[in-house]
PDB file of C-alpha atoms in Angstrom:
ATOM      1  CA  MET Z 366     -14.561   3.298 -25.704  1.00 70.00           C
ATOM      2  CA  THR Z 367     -12.215   6.431 -25.827  1.00 72.00           C
ATOM      3  CA  THR Z 368      -9.657   7.298 -23.072  1.00 78.00           C
ATOM      4  CA  LYS Z 369      -9.431  10.462 -21.247  1.00 82.00           C
ATOM      5  CA  SER Z 370      -6.342   9.786 -19.666  1.00 84.00           C
ATOM      6  CA  ILE Z 371      -3.171  11.259 -20.556  1.00 87.00           C
ATOM      7  CA  PRO Z 372       0.556  10.184 -20.439  1.00 87.00           C
ATOM      8  CA  LEU Z 373       2.534  11.631 -17.724  1.00 90.00           C
ATOM      9  CA  THR Z 374       5.709  13.366 -18.664  1.00 94.00           C
ATOM     10  CA  ASN Z 375       8.538  14.055 -16.061  1.00 95.00           C
ATOM     11  CA  GLU Z 376       7.640  17.567 -15.970  1.00 96.00           C
ATOM     12  CA  LEU Z 377       3.608  16.917 -16.107  1.00 95.00           C
ATOM     13  CA  HIS Z 378       4.193  14.258 -12.834  1.00 94.00           C
ATOM     14  CA  ALA Z 379       6.449  16.906 -11.244  1.00 95.00           C
ATOM     15  CA  TYR Z 380       3.478  19.513 -11.510  1.00 95.00           C
ATOM     16  CA  LEU Z 381       0.775  16.810 -10.292  1.00 94.00           C
ATOM     17  CA  VAL Z 382       2.987  16.164  -7.159  1.00 94.00           C
ATOM     18  CA  ALA Z 383       3.383  19.780  -6.321  1.00 94.00           C
ATOM     19  CA  HIS Z 384      -0.154  20.592  -6.641  1.00 95.00           C
ATOM     20  CA  GLY Z 385      -1.304  17.673  -4.660  1.00 91.00           C
ATOM     21  CA  ALA Z 386       0.238  17.264  -1.215  1.00 89.00           C
ATOM     22  CA  PRO Z 387       3.844  18.134  -2.000  1.00 92.00           C
ATOM     23  CA  PRO Z 388       6.274  15.732  -0.125  1.00 95.00           C
ATOM     24  CA  ASP Z 389       7.573  17.534   3.347  1.00 96.00           C
ATOM     25  CA  GLU Z 390      11.296  17.008   4.310  1.00 97.00           C
ATOM     26  CA  ILE Z 391      10.823  13.617   6.048  1.00 98.00           C
ATOM     27  CA  ILE Z 392       9.204  12.113   2.911  1.00 97.00           C
ATOM     28  CA  ARG Z 393      11.907  13.582   0.664  1.00 96.00           C
ATOM     29  CA  ASP Z 394      14.783  12.504   2.889  1.00 98.00           C
ATOM     30  CA  LEU Z 395      13.248   8.794   3.167  1.00 98.00           C
ATOM     31  CA  ALA Z 396      13.212   8.936  -0.591  1.00 97.00           C
ATOM     32  CA  GLU Z 397      16.547   9.932  -0.838  1.00 97.00           C
ATOM     33  CA  GLU Z 398      18.086   7.701   1.534  1.00 97.00           C
ATOM     34  CA  THR Z 399      15.881   4.769  -0.115  1.00 97.00           C
ATOM     35  CA  LEU Z 400      17.583   5.497  -3.396  1.00 96.00           C
ATOM     36  CA  SER Z 401      21.186   5.929  -1.962  1.00 97.00           C
ATOM     37  CA  LEU Z 402      21.012   2.876   0.076  1.00 95.00           C
ATOM     38  CA  LEU Z 403      19.069   0.825  -2.086  1.00 95.00           C
ATOM     39  CA  PRO Z 404      19.237   1.691  -5.744  1.00 95.00           C
ATOM     40  CA  GLU Z 405      18.392  -1.641  -7.016  1.00 95.00           C
ATOM     41  CA  HIS Z 406      15.332  -1.910  -4.584  1.00 94.00           C
ATOM     42  CA  ALA Z 407      14.188   1.912  -4.692  1.00 94.00           C
ATOM     43  CA  GLY Z 408      11.382   1.290  -7.533  1.00 93.00           C
ATOM     44  CA  MET Z 409       9.555  -0.721  -4.840  1.00 94.00           C
ATOM     45  CA  GLN Z 410       8.840   2.581  -3.081  1.00 96.00           C
ATOM     46  CA  VAL Z 411       5.479   3.900  -3.388  1.00 97.00           C
ATOM     47  CA  ALA Z 412       5.436   7.036  -5.583  1.00 95.00           C
ATOM     48  CA  PRO Z 413       5.003  10.429  -3.886  1.00 94.00           C
ATOM     49  CA  GLU Z 414       1.505  11.109  -5.322  1.00 95.00           C
ATOM     50  CA  GLN Z 415       0.315   7.434  -3.964  1.00 96.00           C
ATOM     51  CA  ALA Z 416       1.765   8.546  -0.512  1.00 97.00           C
ATOM     52  CA  ALA Z 417      -0.214  11.733  -0.539  1.00 97.00           C
ATOM     53  CA  PHE Z 418      -3.316   9.740  -1.949  1.00 97.00           C
ATOM     54  CA  LEU Z 419      -2.897   7.240   1.080  1.00 98.00           C
ATOM     55  CA  THR Z 420      -3.055   9.903   3.887  1.00 98.00           C
ATOM     56  CA  PHE Z 421      -6.062  11.371   2.208  1.00 97.00           C
ATOM     57  CA  LEU Z 422      -7.804   8.184   1.912  1.00 98.00           C
ATOM     58  CA  THR Z 423      -7.237   6.997   5.233  1.00 98.00           C
ATOM     59  CA  ARG Z 424      -8.427  10.378   6.845  1.00 98.00           C
ATOM     60  CA  LEU Z 425     -11.403  10.066   4.244  1.00 98.00           C
ATOM     61  CA  LEU Z 426     -12.460   6.729   5.679  1.00 97.00           C
ATOM     62  CA  ASP Z 427     -11.803   7.749   9.149  1.00 97.00           C
ATOM     63  CA  VAL Z 428      -9.684   4.703   9.499  1.00 98.00           C
ATOM     64  CA  ARG Z 429      -8.857   3.394  12.785  1.00 98.00           C
ATOM     65  CA  GLN Z 430      -7.820  -0.118  12.261  1.00 98.00           C
ATOM     66  CA  ALA Z 431      -5.528  -0.674   9.387  1.00 98.00           C
ATOM     67  CA  VAL Z 432      -2.993  -3.253   8.114  1.00 98.00           C
ATOM     68  CA  GLU Z 433      -0.085  -3.029   5.347  1.00 98.00           C
ATOM     69  CA  ILE Z 434       1.468  -6.064   3.515  1.00 98.00           C
ATOM     70  CA  GLY Z 435       4.807  -5.058   2.435  1.00 98.00           C
ATOM     71  CA  THR Z 436       6.333  -1.969   4.180  1.00 98.00           C
ATOM     72  CA  PHE Z 437       9.777  -1.807   2.532  1.00 97.00           C
ATOM     73  CA  THR Z 438      11.495   1.390   3.792  1.00 98.00           C
ATOM     74  CA  GLY Z 439       8.475   2.857   5.165  1.00 98.00           C
ATOM     75  CA  LEU Z 440       6.886   5.443   3.006  1.00 98.00           C
ATOM     76  CA  SER Z 441       3.349   3.849   2.465  1.00 98.00           C
ATOM     77  CA  SER Z 442       3.222   3.141   6.189  1.00 98.00           C
ATOM     78  CA  LEU Z 443       4.510   6.509   7.227  1.00 98.00           C
ATOM     79  CA  ALA Z 444       1.491   8.032   4.970  1.00 98.00           C
ATOM     80  CA  ILE Z 445      -1.063   5.826   6.279  1.00 98.00           C
ATOM     81  CA  ALA Z 446      -0.030   6.415   9.863  1.00 98.00           C
ATOM     82  CA  ARG Z 447      -0.289  10.173   9.357  1.00 98.00           C
ATOM     83  CA  GLY Z 448      -3.933   9.396   8.342  1.00 98.00           C
ATOM     84  CA  LEU Z 449      -4.849   7.720  11.397  1.00 98.00           C
ATOM     85  CA  PRO Z 450      -6.554   9.463  14.444  1.00 97.00           C
ATOM     86  CA  GLU Z 451      -5.370   9.431  17.863  1.00 94.00           C
ATOM     87  CA  GLY Z 452      -5.449   5.684  19.079  1.00 96.00           C
ATOM     88  CA  GLY Z 453      -5.593   4.566  15.430  1.00 98.00           C
ATOM     89  CA  GLN Z 454      -3.275   1.390  14.713  1.00 98.00           C
ATOM     90  CA  LEU Z 455      -1.508   0.256  11.639  1.00 98.00           C
ATOM     91  CA  THR Z 456       0.044  -3.326  11.792  1.00 98.00           C
ATOM     92  CA  CYS Z 457       2.805  -4.085   9.106  1.00 98.00           C
ATOM     93  CA  PHE Z 458       3.985  -7.214   7.975  1.00 98.00           C
ATOM     94  CA  ASP Z 459       7.401  -7.717   6.346  1.00 98.00           C
ATOM     95  CA  ILE Z 460      10.110 -10.012   6.056  1.00 97.00           C
ATOM     96  CA  SER Z 461      13.048  -7.748   5.870  1.00 96.00           C
ATOM     97  CA  GLU Z 462      14.891  -6.404   9.204  1.00 97.00           C
ATOM     98  CA  GLU Z 463      16.941  -4.392   6.915  1.00 96.00           C
ATOM     99  CA  PHE Z 464      14.319  -2.516   4.989  1.00 97.00           C
ATOM    100  CA  THR Z 465      12.264  -1.837   7.870  1.00 98.00           C
ATOM    101  CA  GLY Z 466      15.048  -0.611   9.969  1.00 97.00           C
ATOM    102  CA  VAL Z 467      15.013   2.368   7.674  1.00 98.00           C
ATOM    103  CA  ALA Z 468      11.371   2.445   8.139  1.00 98.00           C
ATOM    104  CA  ARG Z 469      11.337   2.550  11.966  1.00 98.00           C
ATOM    105  CA  ARG Z 470      13.864   5.497  11.914  1.00 98.00           C
ATOM    106  CA  TYR Z 471      11.491   7.781   9.765  1.00 98.00           C
ATOM    107  CA  TRP Z 472       8.470   6.562  11.965  1.00 98.00           C
ATOM    108  CA  GLU Z 473      10.067   8.043  14.939  1.00 98.00           C
ATOM    109  CA  ARG Z 474      11.024  11.053  13.087  1.00 98.00           C
ATOM    110  CA  ALA Z 475       7.536  11.587  11.993  1.00 98.00           C
ATOM    111  CA  GLY Z 476       6.346  10.950  15.485  1.00 98.00           C
ATOM    112  CA  VAL Z 477       3.772   7.966  14.450  1.00 98.00           C
ATOM    113  CA  GLN Z 478       5.926   4.997  15.848  1.00 97.00           C
ATOM    114  CA  ASP Z 479       3.061   4.594  18.512  1.00 97.00           C
ATOM    115  CA  ARG Z 480       0.798   4.048  15.692  1.00 98.00           C
ATOM    116  CA  ILE Z 481       2.636   1.030  14.047  1.00 98.00           C
ATOM    117  CA  ASP Z 482       2.946  -2.571  15.062  1.00 98.00           C
ATOM    118  CA  LEU Z 483       5.595  -3.988  12.889  1.00 98.00           C
ATOM    119  CA  ARG Z 484       5.553  -7.745  12.654  1.00 98.00           C
ATOM    120  CA  ILE Z 485       8.603  -9.860  11.013  1.00 98.00           C
ATOM    121  CA  GLY Z 486       7.729 -13.050   9.067  1.00 97.00           C
ATOM    122  CA  PRO Z 487       5.933 -14.405   6.430  1.00 96.00           C
ATOM    123  CA  ALA Z 488       2.607 -12.377   5.950  1.00 96.00           C
ATOM    124  CA  ALA Z 489       0.862 -15.457   4.798  1.00 93.00           C
ATOM    125  CA  ASP Z 490       1.543 -16.970   8.311  1.00 94.00           C
ATOM    126  CA  ARG Z 491       1.359 -13.870  10.569  1.00 96.00           C
ATOM    127  CA  LEU Z 492      -1.912 -12.308   9.063  1.00 96.00           C
ATOM    128  CA  ARG Z 493      -3.648 -15.442  10.743  1.00 95.00           C
ATOM    129  CA  GLU Z 494      -2.665 -13.956  14.080  1.00 95.00           C
ATOM    130  CA  LEU Z 495      -5.332 -11.111  13.346  1.00 97.00           C
ATOM    131  CA  PRO Z 496      -8.711 -11.572  15.019  1.00 96.00           C
ATOM    132  CA  HIS Z 497     -11.066 -13.172  12.894  1.00 95.00           C
ATOM    133  CA  GLU Z 498     -13.914 -10.929  13.280  1.00 97.00           C
ATOM    134  CA  ARG Z 499     -14.653  -7.988  10.567  1.00 98.00           C
ATOM    135  CA  HIS Z 500     -12.579  -5.086  12.437  1.00 97.00           C
ATOM    136  CA  LEU Z 501     -10.358  -3.815   9.863  1.00 98.00           C
ATOM    137  CA  ASP Z 502     -11.173  -0.506   8.162  1.00 98.00           C
ATOM    138  CA  PHE Z 503      -8.413  -0.252   5.451  1.00 98.00           C
ATOM    139  CA  ALA Z 504      -5.581  -2.647   4.295  1.00 98.00           C
ATOM    140  CA  PHE Z 505      -2.715  -2.016   1.587  1.00 98.00           C
ATOM    141  CA  ILE Z 506      -1.374  -4.723  -0.334  1.00 98.00           C
ATOM    142  CA  ASP Z 507       1.911  -4.165  -1.871  1.00 98.00           C
ATOM    143  CA  ALA Z 508       4.214  -7.375  -1.476  1.00 97.00           C
ATOM    144  CA  ASP Z 509       5.754 -10.355  -3.523  1.00 95.00           C
ATOM    145  CA  LYS Z 510       2.799 -10.347  -6.297  1.00 95.00           C
ATOM    146  CA  THR Z 511       2.359 -14.365  -6.459  1.00 95.00           C
ATOM    147  CA  GLY Z 512       1.170 -13.867  -2.675  1.00 97.00           C
ATOM    148  CA  TYR Z 513      -1.631 -11.455  -3.571  1.00 98.00           C
ATOM    149  CA  PRO Z 514      -4.485 -14.244  -3.505  1.00 97.00           C
ATOM    150  CA  VAL Z 515      -3.301 -15.356  -0.345  1.00 97.00           C
ATOM    151  CA  TYR Z 516      -3.341 -11.950   1.358  1.00 98.00           C
ATOM    152  CA  TRP Z 517      -6.640 -11.172  -0.056  1.00 98.00           C
ATOM    153  CA  ALA Z 518      -8.164 -14.313   0.994  1.00 98.00           C
ATOM    154  CA  GLU Z 519      -6.972 -13.665   4.699  1.00 98.00           C
ATOM    155  CA  LEU Z 520      -8.006  -9.881   4.618  1.00 98.00           C
ATOM    156  CA  VAL Z 521     -11.368  -9.986   3.149  1.00 98.00           C
ATOM    157  CA  PRO Z 522     -13.159 -11.642   5.796  1.00 98.00           C
ATOM    158  CA  ARG Z 523     -11.678  -9.525   8.639  1.00 98.00           C
ATOM    159  CA  MET Z 524     -12.731  -6.390   6.805  1.00 98.00           C
ATOM    160  CA  ARG Z 525     -15.453  -4.274   8.327  1.00 98.00           C
ATOM    161  CA  PRO Z 526     -18.612  -3.738   5.892  1.00 98.00           C
ATOM    162  CA  GLY Z 527     -17.485  -0.173   4.001  1.00 98.00           C
ATOM    163  CA  GLY Z 528     -13.842  -1.177   4.566  1.00 98.00           C
ATOM    164  CA  VAL Z 529     -11.356  -0.602   1.858  1.00 98.00           C
ATOM    165  CA  ILE Z 530      -8.407  -2.743   0.372  1.00 98.00           C
ATOM    166  CA  ALA Z 531      -5.992  -0.927  -1.747  1.00 98.00           C
ATOM    167  CA  VAL Z 532      -3.668  -3.160  -3.778  1.00 98.00           C
ATOM    168  CA  ASP Z 533      -0.860  -1.707  -5.540  1.00 98.00           C
ATOM    169  CA  ASN Z 534       0.944  -2.568  -9.129  1.00 97.00           C
ATOM    170  CA  VAL Z 535      -2.004  -3.977 -10.494  1.00 98.00           C
ATOM    171  CA  LEU Z 536      -0.783  -2.618 -14.294  1.00 97.00           C
ATOM    172  CA  ARG Z 537       2.480  -4.293 -13.701  1.00 96.00           C
ATOM    173  CA  GLY Z 538       4.094  -1.599 -16.010  1.00 94.00           C
ATOM    174  CA  GLY Z 539       1.275  -2.067 -18.619  1.00 95.00           C
ATOM    175  CA  ARG Z 540       2.303  -5.945 -18.797  1.00 96.00           C
ATOM    176  CA  VAL Z 541      -0.869  -7.217 -17.450  1.00 96.00           C
ATOM    177  CA  ILE Z 542      -2.267  -7.411 -20.857  1.00 95.00           C
ATOM    178  CA  ALA Z 543       0.645  -9.358 -22.260  1.00 96.00           C
ATOM    179  CA  PRO Z 544       2.348 -10.963 -19.100  1.00 95.00           C
ATOM    180  CA  ARG Z 545       6.141 -11.846 -19.649  1.00 95.00           C
ATOM    181  CA  ASP Z 546       6.917 -13.397 -16.125  1.00 95.00           C
ATOM    182  CA  ALA Z 547       5.253 -15.330 -13.060  1.00 94.00           C
ATOM    183  CA  GLY Z 548       4.725 -11.838 -11.338  1.00 94.00           C
ATOM    184  CA  ASP Z 549       2.763 -10.593 -14.431  1.00 96.00           C
ATOM    185  CA  ARG Z 550       0.815 -13.501 -14.674  1.00 97.00           C
ATOM    186  CA  ALA Z 551       0.041 -13.785 -11.100  1.00 96.00           C
ATOM    187  CA  ILE Z 552      -1.105  -9.944 -11.085  1.00 97.00           C
ATOM    188  CA  ALA Z 553      -3.479 -10.416 -14.258  1.00 97.00           C
ATOM    189  CA  ALA Z 554      -5.045 -13.630 -12.492  1.00 98.00           C
ATOM    190  CA  PHE Z 555      -5.495 -11.870  -9.315  1.00 98.00           C
ATOM    191  CA  ASN Z 556      -7.024  -8.958 -11.141  1.00 98.00           C
ATOM    192  CA  ASP Z 557      -9.694 -11.274 -12.818  1.00 98.00           C
ATOM    193  CA  GLU Z 558     -10.036 -12.811  -9.122  1.00 98.00           C
ATOM    194  CA  VAL Z 559     -10.734  -9.313  -7.513  1.00 98.00           C
ATOM    195  CA  LEU Z 560     -13.352  -8.420 -10.587  1.00 98.00           C
ATOM    196  CA  ALA Z 561     -15.089 -11.681  -9.927  1.00 98.00           C
ATOM    197  CA  ASP Z 562     -15.204 -11.341  -6.170  1.00 98.00           C
ATOM    198  CA  VAL Z 563     -19.065 -10.672  -5.192  1.00 98.00           C
ATOM    199  CA  ARG Z 564     -18.052  -9.784  -1.732  1.00 98.00           C
ATOM    200  CA  VAL Z 565     -16.211  -6.377  -2.923  1.00 98.00           C
ATOM    201  CA  ASP Z 566     -16.901  -3.597  -5.261  1.00 98.00           C
ATOM    202  CA  PRO Z 567     -13.682  -2.823  -7.128  1.00 98.00           C
ATOM    203  CA  VAL Z 568     -12.218   0.111  -9.185  1.00 98.00           C
ATOM    204  CA  MET Z 569      -8.921   0.407 -10.872  1.00 97.00           C
ATOM    205  CA  LEU Z 570      -7.221   3.518 -11.178  1.00 96.00           C
ATOM    206  CA  PRO Z 571      -4.129   4.658 -12.972  1.00 93.00           C
ATOM    207  CA  ILE Z 572      -2.165   6.098 -10.109  1.00 94.00           C
ATOM    208  CA  ALA Z 573       1.603   5.134 -10.588  1.00 93.00           C
ATOM    209  CA  ASP Z 574       1.701   1.412 -11.568  1.00 95.00           C
ATOM    210  CA  GLY Z 575      -2.150   0.796 -10.928  1.00 96.00           C
ATOM    211  CA  LEU Z 576      -4.034   1.008  -7.828  1.00 98.00           C
ATOM    212  CA  THR Z 577      -7.197  -1.116  -7.214  1.00 98.00           C
ATOM    213  CA  LEU Z 578      -9.571   0.038  -4.410  1.00 98.00           C
ATOM    214  CA  ALA Z 579     -12.005  -2.523  -3.392  1.00 98.00           C
ATOM    215  CA  ARG Z 580     -14.942  -1.514  -0.832  1.00 98.00           C
ATOM    216  CA  VAL Z 581     -16.068  -4.516   1.163  1.00 98.00           C
ATOM    217  CA  ARG Z 582     -19.582  -5.377   1.043  1.00 98.00           C
TER     218      ARG Z 582
END
């Protein structure tokens, strides 16, 4: 089967971002501060086109109850929160007070802090604090890769019919076809698990490092 996807040069990527929903001043400042303060971790931040897509998707799905696992300095949560209607709620799970301290400042600057409930601690444990009924409209998973199966197991039963789970880094820089470390192997196994899960209809997209969208039946 031939592919119609094309490699993105730096110039083409810049064109793509500029002709989607270009980052505003808040997003640009957050990206620059993250790179300046945490250069060794800056790659954990979602790509600008991903942030735009998360806002678009949240609005498209009319999301009112959302969950994020892995917040880092807050770009993805900012994007999701911007897509929520009045009264919408995003519950974020992360283990770092340092990283999310940056996020809190930018949530406040963007005026979305009242839509976000940040819970610090291991998500595998804290997810169980959520109601057990099927109430979630949207979830975004972007945390430790070996934890993905646990997060998936907790989230799927809590998603409403038609709700969507988005999972980041499902291509692992292309290494899913030839895993090199535990993270690569975990994602390759997780991708197979999602594909075999009869509770969802998944599609994998070549956005940034690979993004799976799974619609819950």
